CSV table of N, CA and C in Angstrom, one decimal:
chain,number,residue,atom,x,y,z
A,1,MET,N,-22.8,-14.9,-18.2
A,1,MET,CA,-22.3,-14.8,-16.2
A,1,MET,C,-22.0,-13.5,-15.7
A,2,PRO,N,-21.7,-12.7,-14.9
A,2,PRO,CA,-21.5,-12.4,-13.9
A,2,PRO,C,-20.1,-12.5,-13.9
A,3,GLN,N,-19.4,-10.5,-14.2
A,3,GLN,CA,-18.5,-11.3,-13.7
A,3,GLN,C,-18.1,-10.0,-12.2
A,4,PHE,N,-16.8,-11.3,-11.3
A,4,PHE,CA,-16.3,-12.3,-9.5
A,4,PHE,C,-15.2,-11.5,-9.8
A,5,THR,N,-15.3,-10.7,-8.7
A,5,THR,CA,-13.8,-10.3,-8.4
A,5,THR,C,-13.3,-11.4,-7.0
A,6,LEU,N,-12.5,-11.7,-7.4
A,6,LEU,CA,-11.3,-12.9,-6.6
A,6,LEU,C,-10.4,-11.9,-6.0
A,7,PRO,N,-9.6,-12.2,-5.1
A,7,PRO,CA,-8.2,-11.4,-5.0
A,7,PRO,C,-6.9,-11.5,-5.5
A,8,TYR,N,-6.4,-10.6,-5.7
A,8,TYR,CA,-5.6,-10.5,-6.0
A,8,TYR,C,-5.5,-11.0,-7.7
A,9,PHE,N,-6.3,-11.5,-8.7
A,9,PHE,CA,-6.8,-11.3,-9.9
A,9,PHE,C,-7.9,-9.8,-10.0
A,10,GLY,N,-8.6,-9.9,-9.4
A,10,GLY,CA,-9.8,-8.8,-9.4
A,10,GLY,C,-10.8,-9.3,-10.1
A,11,SER,N,-11.4,-8.4,-12.1
A,11,SER,CA,-12.9,-9.0,-12.2
A,11,SER,C,-12.2,-9.9,-13.1
A,12,ILE,N,-12.7,-11.5,-12.8
A,12,ILE,CA,-14.0,-12.2,-14.9
A,12,ILE,C,-14.4,-12.4,-13.8
A,13,ASP,N,-15.0,-13.1,-15.8
A,13,ASP,CA,-16.2,-12.7,-16.7
A,13,ASP,C,-16.5,-15.1,-15.8
A,14,SER,N,-16.9,-15.1,-14.9
A,14,SER,CA,-17.0,-16.2,-14.6
A,14,SER,C,-17.2,-18.1,-15.5
A,15,GLY,N,-18.1,-17.2,-16.6
A,15,GLY,CA,-18.0,-17.5,-17.9
A,15,GLY,C,-18.1,-17.5,-19.5
A,16,ALA,N,-17.1,-16.6,-19.1
A,16,ALA,CA,-15.8,-17.2,-20.1
A,16,ALA,C,-14.3,-16.9,-19.8
A,17,LEU,N,-14.5,-18.2,-19.9
A,17,LEU,CA,-12.8,-17.9,-18.1
A,17,LEU,C,-12.4,-18.0,-19.6
A,18,GLU,N,-10.5,-17.6,-19.2
A,18,GLU,CA,-9.7,-17.6,-19.6
A,18,GLU,C,-8.8,-19.1,-19.3
A,19,ASN,N,-7.9,-19.0,-20.2
A,19,ASN,CA,-7.6,-20.7,-19.2
A,19,ASN,C,-6.7,-20.8,-18.4
A,20,ASN,N,-6.2,-19.7,-18.8
A,20,ASN,CA,-5.6,-19.8,-17.1
A,20,ASN,C,-5.0,-17.5,-17.1
A,21,TYR,N,-4.8,-17.7,-15.2
A,21,TYR,CA,-4.9,-16.2,-15.2
A,21,TYR,C,-3.2,-16.2,-14.9
A,22,GLU,N,-2.5,-15.2,-14.4
A,22,GLU,CA,-1.3,-14.7,-13.6
A,22,GLU,C,-1.0,-13.5,-13.0
A,23,THR,N,-0.2,-13.9,-11.8
A,23,THR,CA,0.1,-12.3,-11.6
A,23,THR,C,1.2,-12.2,-10.6
A,24,GLU,N,1.4,-11.6,-10.4
A,24,GLU,CA,3.5,-11.6,-9.6
A,24,GLU,C,2.5,-11.0,-7.8
A,25,ILE,N,2.9,-12.2,-7.0
A,25,ILE,CA,2.1,-11.5,-5.6
A,25,ILE,C,3.6,-11.4,-4.9
A,26,ARG,N,3.5,-10.7,-3.8
A,26,ARG,CA,4.5,-10.6,-2.7
A,26,ARG,C,3.9,-11.3,-1.1
A,27,ILE,N,4.3,-13.0,-0.6
A,27,ILE,CA,3.6,-12.8,1.2
A,27,ILE,C,4.7,-13.6,1.4
A,28,ALA,N,4.2,-12.9,2.7
A,28,ALA,CA,5.4,-13.8,3.5
A,28,ALA,C,7.3,-12.1,3.7
A,29,GLY,N,6.9,-11.5,3.1
A,29,GLY,CA,8.8,-11.9,2.0
A,29,GLY,C,9.0,-12.0,1.7
A,30,TYR,N,8.6,-13.3,0.1
A,30,TYR,CA,8.6,-13.5,-0.9
A,30,TYR,C,7.5,-13.2,-2.0
A,31,ASP,N,8.7,-12.7,-3.0
A,31,ASP,CA,7.7,-12.5,-4.4
A,31,ASP,C,7.6,-13.8,-4.6
A,32,ILE,N,6.2,-14.2,-5.2
A,32,ILE,CA,5.7,-15.7,-6.0
A,32,ILE,C,4.9,-15.5,-6.5
A,33,SER,N,5.1,-16.2,-8.1
A,33,SER,CA,3.4,-16.2,-9.1
A,33,SER,C,3.1,-17.3,-9.0
A,34,LEU,N,1.6,-16.3,-9.2
A,34,LEU,CA,0.3,-16.7,-8.9
A,34,LEU,C,-0.2,-17.0,-9.8
A,35,ASP,N,-1.1,-18.4,-9.8
A,35,ASP,CA,-1.5,-18.6,-11.2
A,35,ASP,C,-2.8,-19.4,-11.5
A,36,LEU,N,-3.8,-18.8,-12.0
A,36,LEU,CA,-4.8,-19.4,-11.5
A,36,LEU,C,-5.0,-20.2,-13.0
A,37,ASN,N,-6.2,-21.8,-13.3
A,37,ASN,CA,-6.0,-23.0,-14.0
A,37,ASN,C,-6.9,-23.3,-13.8
A,38,PHE,N,-7.6,-22.9,-15.6
A,38,PHE,CA,-8.8,-23.8,-15.9
A,38,PHE,C,-9.2,-25.2,-16.4
A,39,SER,N,-10.0,-25.8,-16.9
A,39,SER,CA,-10.0,-26.7,-17.8
A,39,SER,C,-11.8,-26.2,-18.1
A,40,GLY,N,-12.6,-25.7,-18.1
A,40,GLY,CA,-13.7,-24.8,-19.4
A,40,GLY,C,-13.4,-23.5,-19.2
A,41,LYS,N,-15.5,-23.4,-20.0
A,41,LYS,CA,-14.5,-21.9,-20.1
A,41,LYS,C,-15.6,-21.1,-18.6
A,42,SER,N,-16.4,-22.1,-18.0
A,42,SER,CA,-17.0,-20.9,-17.2
A,42,SER,C,-17.5,-22.2,-16.1
A,43,ILE,N,-17.3,-21.6,-14.1
A,43,ILE,CA,-17.3,-22.6,-13.8
A,43,ILE,C,-18.9,-22.1,-12.9
A,44,GLU,N,-18.5,-22.5,-11.3
A,44,GLU,CA,-20.1,-22.6,-10.8
A,44,GLU,C,-19.6,-21.5,-9.5
A,45,PRO,N,-20.9,-21.2,-9.1
A,45,PRO,CA,-21.3,-20.2,-8.4
A,45,PRO,C,-20.2,-20.4,-7.8
A,46,SER,N,-20.4,-21.8,-6.3
A,46,SER,CA,-20.2,-22.8,-5.2
A,46,SER,C,-18.5,-22.4,-6.2
A,47,SER,N,-18.0,-22.7,-6.0
A,47,SER,CA,-16.9,-23.5,-6.8
A,47,SER,C,-15.7,-21.9,-7.0
A,48,LEU,N,-16.8,-20.5,-7.2
A,48,LEU,CA,-16.2,-19.7,-7.3
A,48,LEU,C,-16.1,-19.0,-6.3
A,49,SER,N,-17.1,-19.7,-5.3
A,49,SER,CA,-16.9,-19.1,-4.4
A,49,SER,C,-15.9,-19.8,-2.7
A,50,ILE,N,-15.9,-20.9,-3.5
A,50,ILE,CA,-14.7,-21.6,-2.8
A,50,ILE,C,-13.3,-21.6,-2.7
A,51,LEU,N,-13.0,-20.8,-4.4
A,51,LEU,CA,-12.0,-19.9,-4.6
A,51,LEU,C,-11.2,-19.5,-4.0
A,52,ASN,N,-12.3,-18.0,-3.3
A,52,ASN,CA,-12.4,-16.9,-3.5
A,52,ASN,C,-11.8,-16.8,-1.8
A,53,LYS,N,-13.0,-17.7,-1.1
A,53,LYS,CA,-12.3,-18.2,0.4
A,53,LYS,C,-10.7,-19.2,0.3
A,54,TYR,N,-9.9,-19.3,-0.8
A,54,TYR,CA,-9.3,-19.8,-0.7
A,54,TYR,C,-7.7,-18.8,-0.5
A,55,LEU,N,-8.6,-17.7,-1.4
A,55,LEU,CA,-6.9,-16.7,-2.1
A,55,LEU,C,-7.4,-15.9,-1.2
A,56,ASP,N,-9.0,-15.5,-0.1
A,56,ASP,CA,-8.5,-15.0,1.1
A,56,ASP,C,-8.0,-15.4,2.1
A,57,ASN,N,-7.7,-16.3,1.7
A,57,ASN,CA,-7.0,-16.9,3.6
A,57,ASN,C,-5.9,-17.5,3.2
A,58,LEU,N,-4.9,-17.1,2.1
A,58,LEU,CA,-3.8,-17.4,0.8
A,58,LEU,C,-2.7,-17.3,2.0
A,59,GLU,N,-2.3,-17.1,2.5
A,59,GLU,CA,-1.1,-16.3,3.4
A,59,GLU,C,-1.2,-17.5,4.9
A,60,ASP,N,-2.1,-17.9,5.5
A,60,ASP,CA,-3.1,-19.0,5.9
A,60,ASP,C,-2.0,-20.5,5.8
A,61,HIS,N,-2.2,-20.0,4.0
A,61,HIS,CA,-2.5,-21.8,3.6
A,61,HIS,C,-1.3,-22.0,3.4
A,62,LEU,N,0.0,-20.7,2.8
A,62,LEU,CA,0.9,-21.4,2.7
A,62,LEU,C,1.9,-21.2,3.6
A,63,LEU,N,1.5,-20.3,4.8
A,63,LEU,CA,2.2,-21.5,6.4
A,63,LEU,C,1.9,-21.7,6.4
A,64,LYS,N,0.3,-22.6,6.0
A,64,LYS,CA,0.7,-24.6,6.8
A,64,LYS,C,1.0,-25.4,5.2
A,65,THR,N,1.6,-24.9,4.7
A,65,THR,CA,2.5,-25.8,3.8
A,65,THR,C,4.0,-25.6,3.6
A,66,ARG,N,4.1,-24.1,4.9
A,66,ARG,CA,5.4,-24.7,5.6
A,66,ARG,C,6.2,-25.1,6.7
A,67,GLU,N,4.0,-25.8,7.3
A,67,GLU,CA,4.4,-27.2,7.8
A,67,GLU,C,4.7,-28.2,7.4
A,68,PHE,N,3.7,-28.7,6.2
A,68,PHE,CA,4.2,-29.9,5.5
A,68,PHE,C,5.6,-30.5,4.9
A,69,ILE,N,6.1,-29.1,4.9
A,69,ILE,CA,7.9,-29.5,4.7
A,69,ILE,C,8.2,-30.1,5.9
A,70,SER,N,7.8,-29.2,6.7
A,70,SER,CA,9.0,-29.8,8.1
A,70,SER,C,8.8,-31.3,8.5
A,71,GLU,N,6.7,-31.0,8.8
A,71,GLU,CA,6.2,-32.3,9.2
A,71,GLU,C,7.3,-33.8,7.9
A,72,ASN,N,7.7,-33.6,6.6
A,72,ASN,CA,7.4,-34.8,6.1
A,72,ASN,C,8.6,-35.0,6.4
A,73,TYR,N,10.3,-33.4,6.1
A,73,TYR,CA,11.4,-33.1,6.8
A,73,TYR,C,11.3,-34.8,8.1
A,74,ALA,N,10.6,-34.8,8.9
A,74,ALA,CA,11.3,-35.0,10.3
A,74,ALA,C,10.4,-37.0,9.8
A,75,ASP,N,9.9,-37.1,8.7
A,75,ASP,CA,9.1,-38.6,8.3
A,75,ASP,C,10.7,-38.7,8.3
A,76,GLU,N,11.7,-39.4,8.1
A,76,GLU,CA,12.8,-40.4,7.5
A,76,GLU,C,12.2,-41.8,6.7
A,77,ASP,N,11.0,-41.5,6.2
A,77,ASP,CA,10.8,-43.2,5.8
A,77,ASP,C,9.7,-41.9,4.2
A,78,ALA,N,10.3,-41.3,4.2
A,78,ALA,CA,9.0,-40.5,3.5
A,78,ALA,C,10.2,-40.4,1.9
A,79,ALA,N,8.9,-41.1,0.7
A,79,ALA,CA,10.4,-40.8,0.1
A,79,ALA,C,9.7,-39.9,-1.4
A,80,ASP,N,11.1,-39.9,-1.8
A,80,ASP,CA,11.2,-38.3,-3.1
A,80,ASP,C,10.4,-37.3,-2.6
A,81,GLY,N,10.6,-37.0,-1.5
A,81,GLY,CA,10.2,-35.5,-0.9
A,81,GLY,C,11.3,-34.1,0.0
A,82,VAL,N,11.3,-34.3,1.7
A,82,VAL,CA,11.7,-33.3,1.5
A,82,VAL,C,13.5,-33.4,1.9
A,83,ARG,N,13.7,-34.8,2.4
A,83,ARG,CA,15.5,-35.3,2.7
A,83,ARG,C,15.4,-35.4,1.6
A,84,PHE,N,14.9,-36.0,0.1
A,84,PHE,CA,15.6,-36.7,-1.0
A,84,PHE,C,15.9,-35.7,-1.5
A,85,TYR,N,15.1,-34.2,-2.2
A,85,TYR,CA,15.2,-33.1,-2.3
A,85,TYR,C,16.6,-32.1,-1.9
A,86,PHE,N,16.7,-32.1,-1.0
A,86,PHE,CA,17.4,-32.2,0.4
A,86,PHE,C,20.0,-33.5,0.1
A,87,GLU,N,18.9,-34.0,0.4
A,87,GLU,CA,20.4,-34.6,-0.1
A,87,GLU,C,20.9,-35.2,-1.9
A,88,PHE,N,19.4,-34.6,-2.8
A,88,PHE,CA,20.3,-34.5,-3.9
A,88,PHE,C,21.2,-33.0,-4.4
A,89,HIS,N,20.5,-32.0,-3.1
A,89,HIS,CA,21.2,-30.6,-3.5
A,89,HIS,C,22.4,-30.6,-3.4
A,90,LYS,N,22.9,-31.1,-1.7
A,90,LYS,CA,23.6,-31.1,-0.5
A,90,LYS,C,24.8,-32.2,-2.0
A,91,GLU,N,24.5,-33.0,-2.0
A,91,GLU,CA,25.0,-34.0,-3.3
A,91,GLU,C,25.9,-33.7,-4.6
A,92,GLU,N,25.4,-32.4,-5.1
A,92,GLU,CA,25.1,-32.1,-7.0
A,92,GLU,C,25.7,-31.0,-6.6
A,93,ALA,N,25.5,-29.7,-5.2
A,93,ALA,CA,25.9,-28.7,-5.5
A,93,ALA,C,27.6,-28.5,-4.1
A,94,GLY,N,26.9,-28.9,-3.4
A,94,GLY,CA,27.8,-29.3,-1.6
A,94,GLY,C,28.1,-27.7,-0.7
A,95,ILE,N,27.8,-28.2,-0.1
A,95,ILE,CA,28.0,-27.5,1.3
A,95,ILE,C,27.9,-25.8,0.9
A,96,GLU,N,29.2,-25.2,0.2
A,96,GLU,CA,29.7,-24.3,-0.4
A,96,GLU,C,28.1,-23.0,-1.0
A,97,GLU,N,28.1,-24.1,-2.4
A,97,GLU,CA,26.9,-23.5,-2.9
A,97,GLU,C,26.0,-23.0,-2.5
A,98,LEU,N,25.2,-23.6,-1.6
A,98,LEU,CA,24.0,-23.7,-1.6
A,98,LEU,C,23.5,-22.3,-0.7
A,99,GLY,N,25.3,-21.9,0.6
A,99,GLY,CA,25.3,-20.7,1.3
A,99,GLY,C,24.9,-21.3,2.6
A,100,ILE,N,25.1,-22.3,2.6
A,100,ILE,CA,24.6,-22.3,4.0
A,100,ILE,C,26.3,-22.8,5.1
A,101,ASN,N,26.2,-22.4,6.4
A,101,ASN,CA,27.3,-22.8,7.1
A,101,ASN,C,28.1,-24.0,7.7
A,102,GLU,N,29.1,-24.3,7.5
A,102,GLU,CA,29.0,-26.0,7.8
A,102,GLU,C,29.3,-26.2,9.7
A,103,THR,N,29.1,-24.1,10.1
A,103,THR,CA,28.6,-25.4,12.3
A,103,THR,C,27.7,-25.4,12.3
A,104,GLY,N,26.5,-25.4,11.7
A,104,GLY,CA,25.4,-25.5,11.7
A,104,GLY,C,25.1,-26.5,11.8
A,105,ASP,N,23.7,-26.9,11.6
A,105,ASP,CA,23.3,-28.4,11.0
A,105,ASP,C,22.5,-27.8,9.4
A,106,ALA,N,23.1,-28.7,9.0
A,106,ALA,CA,23.3,-28.4,7.7
A,106,ALA,C,21.1,-28.2,6.7
A,107,ASP,N,20.7,-29.2,7.3
A,107,ASP,CA,19.4,-29.5,7.2
A,107,ASP,C,18.4,-28.0,7.8
A,108,GLU,N,18.7,-28.3,8.3
A,108,GLU,CA,18.0,-27.0,9.6
A,108,GLU,C,17.7,-25.9,8.6
A,109,GLN,N,19.1,-25.6,7.9
A,109,GLN,CA,20.1,-24.0,6.9
A,109,GLN,C,18.9,-24.5,6.0
A,110,LEU,N,18.9,-25.6,5.5
A,110,LEU,CA,18.2,-25.2,4.0
A,110,LEU,C,16.3,-25.1,4.7
A,111,LEU,N,16.2,-26.2,5.0
A,111,LEU,CA,14.4,-25.3,6.1
A,111,LEU,C,14.5,-25.3,5.6
A,112,ASN,N,15.7,-23.4,6.4
A,112,ASN,CA,15.1,-21.7,6.6
A,112,ASN,C,15.3,-21.5,5.3
A,113,LYS,N,16.3,-21.9,4.4
A,113,LYS,CA,16.2,-21.7,2.7
A,113,LYS,C,15.0,-21.4,2.4
A,114,ILE,N,14.8,-22.5,2.0
A,114,ILE,CA,14.1,-22.8,0.7
A,114,ILE,C,13.0,-22.3,1.3
A,115,HIS,N,12.1,-21.6,0.0
A,115,HIS,CA,11.2,-20.8,-0.3
A,115,HIS,C,10.2,-20.9,-1.2
A,116,PRO,N,9.1,-20.9,-1.4
A,116,PRO,CA,7.9,-21.0,-2.2
A,116,PRO,C,8.3,-19.5,-3.4
A,117,VAL,N,8.2,-20.2,-4.4
A,117,VAL,CA,8.3,-19.1,-5.6
A,117,VAL,C,7.5,-18.8,-6.9
A,118,ARG,N,6.2,-20.8,-6.7
A,118,ARG,CA,4.9,-20.5,-7.3
A,118,ARG,C,3.7,-20.8,-6.2
A,119,ILE,N,2.6,-20.5,-7.3
A,119,ILE,CA,1.0,-20.7,-6.1
A,119,ILE,C,0.6,-21.7,-7.9
A,120,GLY,N,-0.1,-22.4,-8.0
A,120,GLY,CA,-0.8,-22.6,-9.3
A,120,GLY,C,-1.9,-22.9,-8.2
A,121,LEU,N,-3.3,-22.5,-9.0
A,121,LEU,CA,-4.9,-22.9,-7.6
A,121,LEU,C,-5.1,-23.7,-9.6
A,122,TYR,N,-5.7,-24.8,-9.1
A,122,TYR,CA,-6.5,-25.3,-10.2
A,122,TYR,C,-8.2,-25.9,-9.2
A,123,PRO,N,-9.1,-25.2,-10.1
A,123,PRO,CA,-10.5,-25.3,-8.9
A,123,PRO,C,-11.1,-26.2,-9.7
A,124,ASP,N,-11.2,-26.5,-10.5
A,124,ASP,CA,-11.5,-27.8,-11.9
A,124,ASP,C,-10.8,-29.4,-11.3
A,125,SER,N,-9.9,-29.3,-10.5
A,125,SER,CA,-8.9,-30.6,-10.0
A,125,SER,C,-9.1,-31.1,-8.4
A,126,HIS,N,-8.5,-32.4,-8.4
A,126,HIS,CA,-8.1,-32.4,-7.3
A,126,HIS,C,-7.9,-31.5,-6.6
A,127,GLN,N,-6.2,-31.9,-7.2
A,127,GLN,CA,-5.4,-31.8,-6.9
A,127,GLN,C,-5.4,-30.0,-7.2
A,128,PHE,N,-5.8,-28.9,-6.2
A,128,PHE,CA,-6.5,-27.7,-5.3
A,128,PHE,C,-5.5,-27.2,-5.7
A,129,ALA,N,-4.6,-26.6,-5.3
A,129,ALA,CA,-3.2,-26.0,-5.0
A,129,ALA,C,-2.7,-26.8,-5.3
A,130,VAL,N,-1.1,-26.2,-5.9
A,130,VAL,CA,0.2,-26.8,-5.4
A,130,VAL,C,1.5,-25.4,-5.6
A,131,TYR,N,2.0,-25.6,-4.9
A,131,TYR,CA,3.0,-24.9,-3.9
A,131,TYR,C,5.2,-25.7,-4.3
A,132,ASP,N,5.6,-24.5,-4.9
A,132,ASP,CA,6.9,-24.7,-5.5
A,132,ASP,C,7.7,-24.4,-4.7
A,133,TYR,N,8.8,-25.4,-4.4
A,133,TYR,CA,9.4,-24.3,-2.9
A,133,TYR,C,10.6,-24.8,-3.8
A,134,THR,N,11.8,-23.9,-4.1
A,134,THR,CA,13.3,-23.7,-3.9
A,134,THR,C,14.6,-22.9,-3.6
A,135,PHE,N,15.2,-23.4,-3.3
A,135,PHE,CA,16.7,-22.4,-3.3
A,135,PHE,C,16.6,-21.8,-4.4
A,136,GLY,N,16.2,-21.5,-5.0
A,136,GLY,CA,16.7,-20.1,-5.5
A,136,GLY,C,16.6,-21.0,-6.6
A,137,LYS,N,15.6,-20.1,-7.8
A,137,LYS,CA,14.6,-20.6,-9.5
A,137,LYS,C,16.7,-20.5,-10.5
A,138,ASP,N,17.6,-19.4,-9.9
A,138,ASP,CA,19.1,-19.5,-10.7
A,138,ASP,C,19.9,-20.4,-10.4
A,139,PHE,N,19.5,-22.3,-9.0
A,139,PHE,CA,20.4,-22.7,-8.1
A,139,PHE,C,19.9,-23.6,-9.0
A,140,THR,N,18.8,-24.2,-9.1
A,140,THR,CA,18.6,-25.7,-9.7
A,140,THR,C,17.0,-24.7,-10.0
A,141,ASN,N,16.5,-26.6,-11.4
A,141,ASN,CA,15.5,-26.3,-11.9
A,141,ASN,C,14.8,-27.6,-11.1
A,142,TYR,N,15.0,-27.7,-10.5
A,142,TYR,CA,14.3,-29.1,-9.6
A,142,TYR,C,13.1,-28.1,-8.5
A,143,VAL,N,11.7,-28.1,-8.1
A,143,VAL,CA,11.2,-27.6,-7.9
A,143,VAL,C,10.4,-29.0,-5.7
A,144,LEU,N,10.5,-28.5,-4.9
A,144,LEU,CA,10.1,-28.9,-3.8
A,144,LEU,C,8.0,-28.7,-4.4
A,145,VAL,N,7.4,-29.6,-4.6
A,145,VAL,CA,6.1,-30.1,-4.7
A,145,VAL,C,4.9,-30.1,-3.8
A,146,ILE,N,4.4,-29.6,-3.3
A,146,ILE,CA,3.1,-29.5,-2.2
A,146,ILE,C,1.6,-29.3,-3.2
A,147,ASN,N,1.3,-30.5,-2.8
A,147,ASN,CA,0.0,-30.4,-3.7
A,147,ASN,C,-1.1,-30.2,-2.3
A,148,THR,N,-1.7,-29.5,-2.2
A,148,THR,CA,-3.5,-29.4,-1.5
A,148,THR,C,-4.3,-29.5,-1.9
A,149,ASP,N,-5.2,-29.6,-1.1
A,149,ASP,CA,-6.8,-30.2,-1.3
A,149,ASP,C,-7.5,-28.5,-1.2
A,150,GLU,N,-8.6,-28.6,-1.4
A,150,GLU,CA,-9.3,-26.7,-1.3
A,150,GLU,C,-9.8,-26.5,0.0
A,151,ASP,N,-9.5,-27.7,1.1
A,151,ASP,CA,-9.1,-26.6,2.3
A,151,ASP,C,-7.6,-26.7,2.9
A,152,GLY,N,-7.3,-26.7,2.5
A,152,GLY,CA,-5.6,-26.3,2.2
A,152,GLY,C,-4.5,-27.9,3.0
A,153,ASP,N,-5.5,-28.2,3.7
A,153,ASP,CA,-4.8,-30.2,2.9
A,153,ASP,C,-3.9,-31.4,2.2
A,154,LEU,N,-3.0,-31.4,2.8
A,154,LEU,CA,-1.9,-32.2,2.3
A,154,LEU,C,-2.5,-33.7,1.3
A,155,THR,N,-1.6,-33.1,-0.1
A,155,THR,CA,-2.5,-34.7,-0.5
A,155,THR,C,-0.9,-35.1,-1.2
A,156,TYR,N,-0.6,-33.9,-1.3
A,156,TYR,CA,1.3,-35.3,-1.3
A,156,TYR,C,2.8,-34.4,-1.6
A,157,ILE,N,3.9,-35.0,-1.2
A,157,ILE,CA,4.6,-34.3,-1.5
A,157,ILE,C,6.3,-34.3,-2.9
A,158,THR,N,6.8,-33.5,-3.4
A,158,THR,CA,7.7,-34.8,-3.9
A,158,THR,C,8.2,-34.6,-5.0
A,159,VAL,N,9.2,-34.3,-5.5
A,159,VAL,CA,10.3,-32.7,-6.7
A,159,VAL,C,10.0,-33.7,-8.0
A,160,GLU,N,10.1,-31.8,-8.6
A,160,GLU,CA,10.1,-32.4,-9.9
A,160,GLU,C,10.9,-31.5,-10.6
A,161,SER,N,10.8,-31.1,-11.0
A,161,SER,CA,12.2,-29.8,-12.7
A,161,SER,C,11.2,-30.1,-13.9
């Protein structure tokens, strides 16, 4: 099969795929690990086209995940989501260690502090994209995980370690 050029990854052979490809990118002021994962050795041209389009719009998708975080935080009934992540870290680490100002709204500051560290793409899975957010890799091994479909629509948010 032919070589195909993907944004961020360059040329790949769509008929002799490796299991994964990794690169480091900088988007919206953040250094992010970007990985591309395949379960098979080949991919259909239509799936490759969807992947290419998603990568072309990666910055927009990243902004959309920020909206999902804010919306999930606003939903007081959401389990294992943003509020859980914030409460866990406030209890475990405390306000000082989180580096937030006691005079302002702590959660609002945490919403501004949380940032993306990884984007994993799985073009042959229903969980097309996985975004990992954290307060810092050195600070915690827990991440807030946002999963989206190939259109960038939210499928779910959870906390993982």
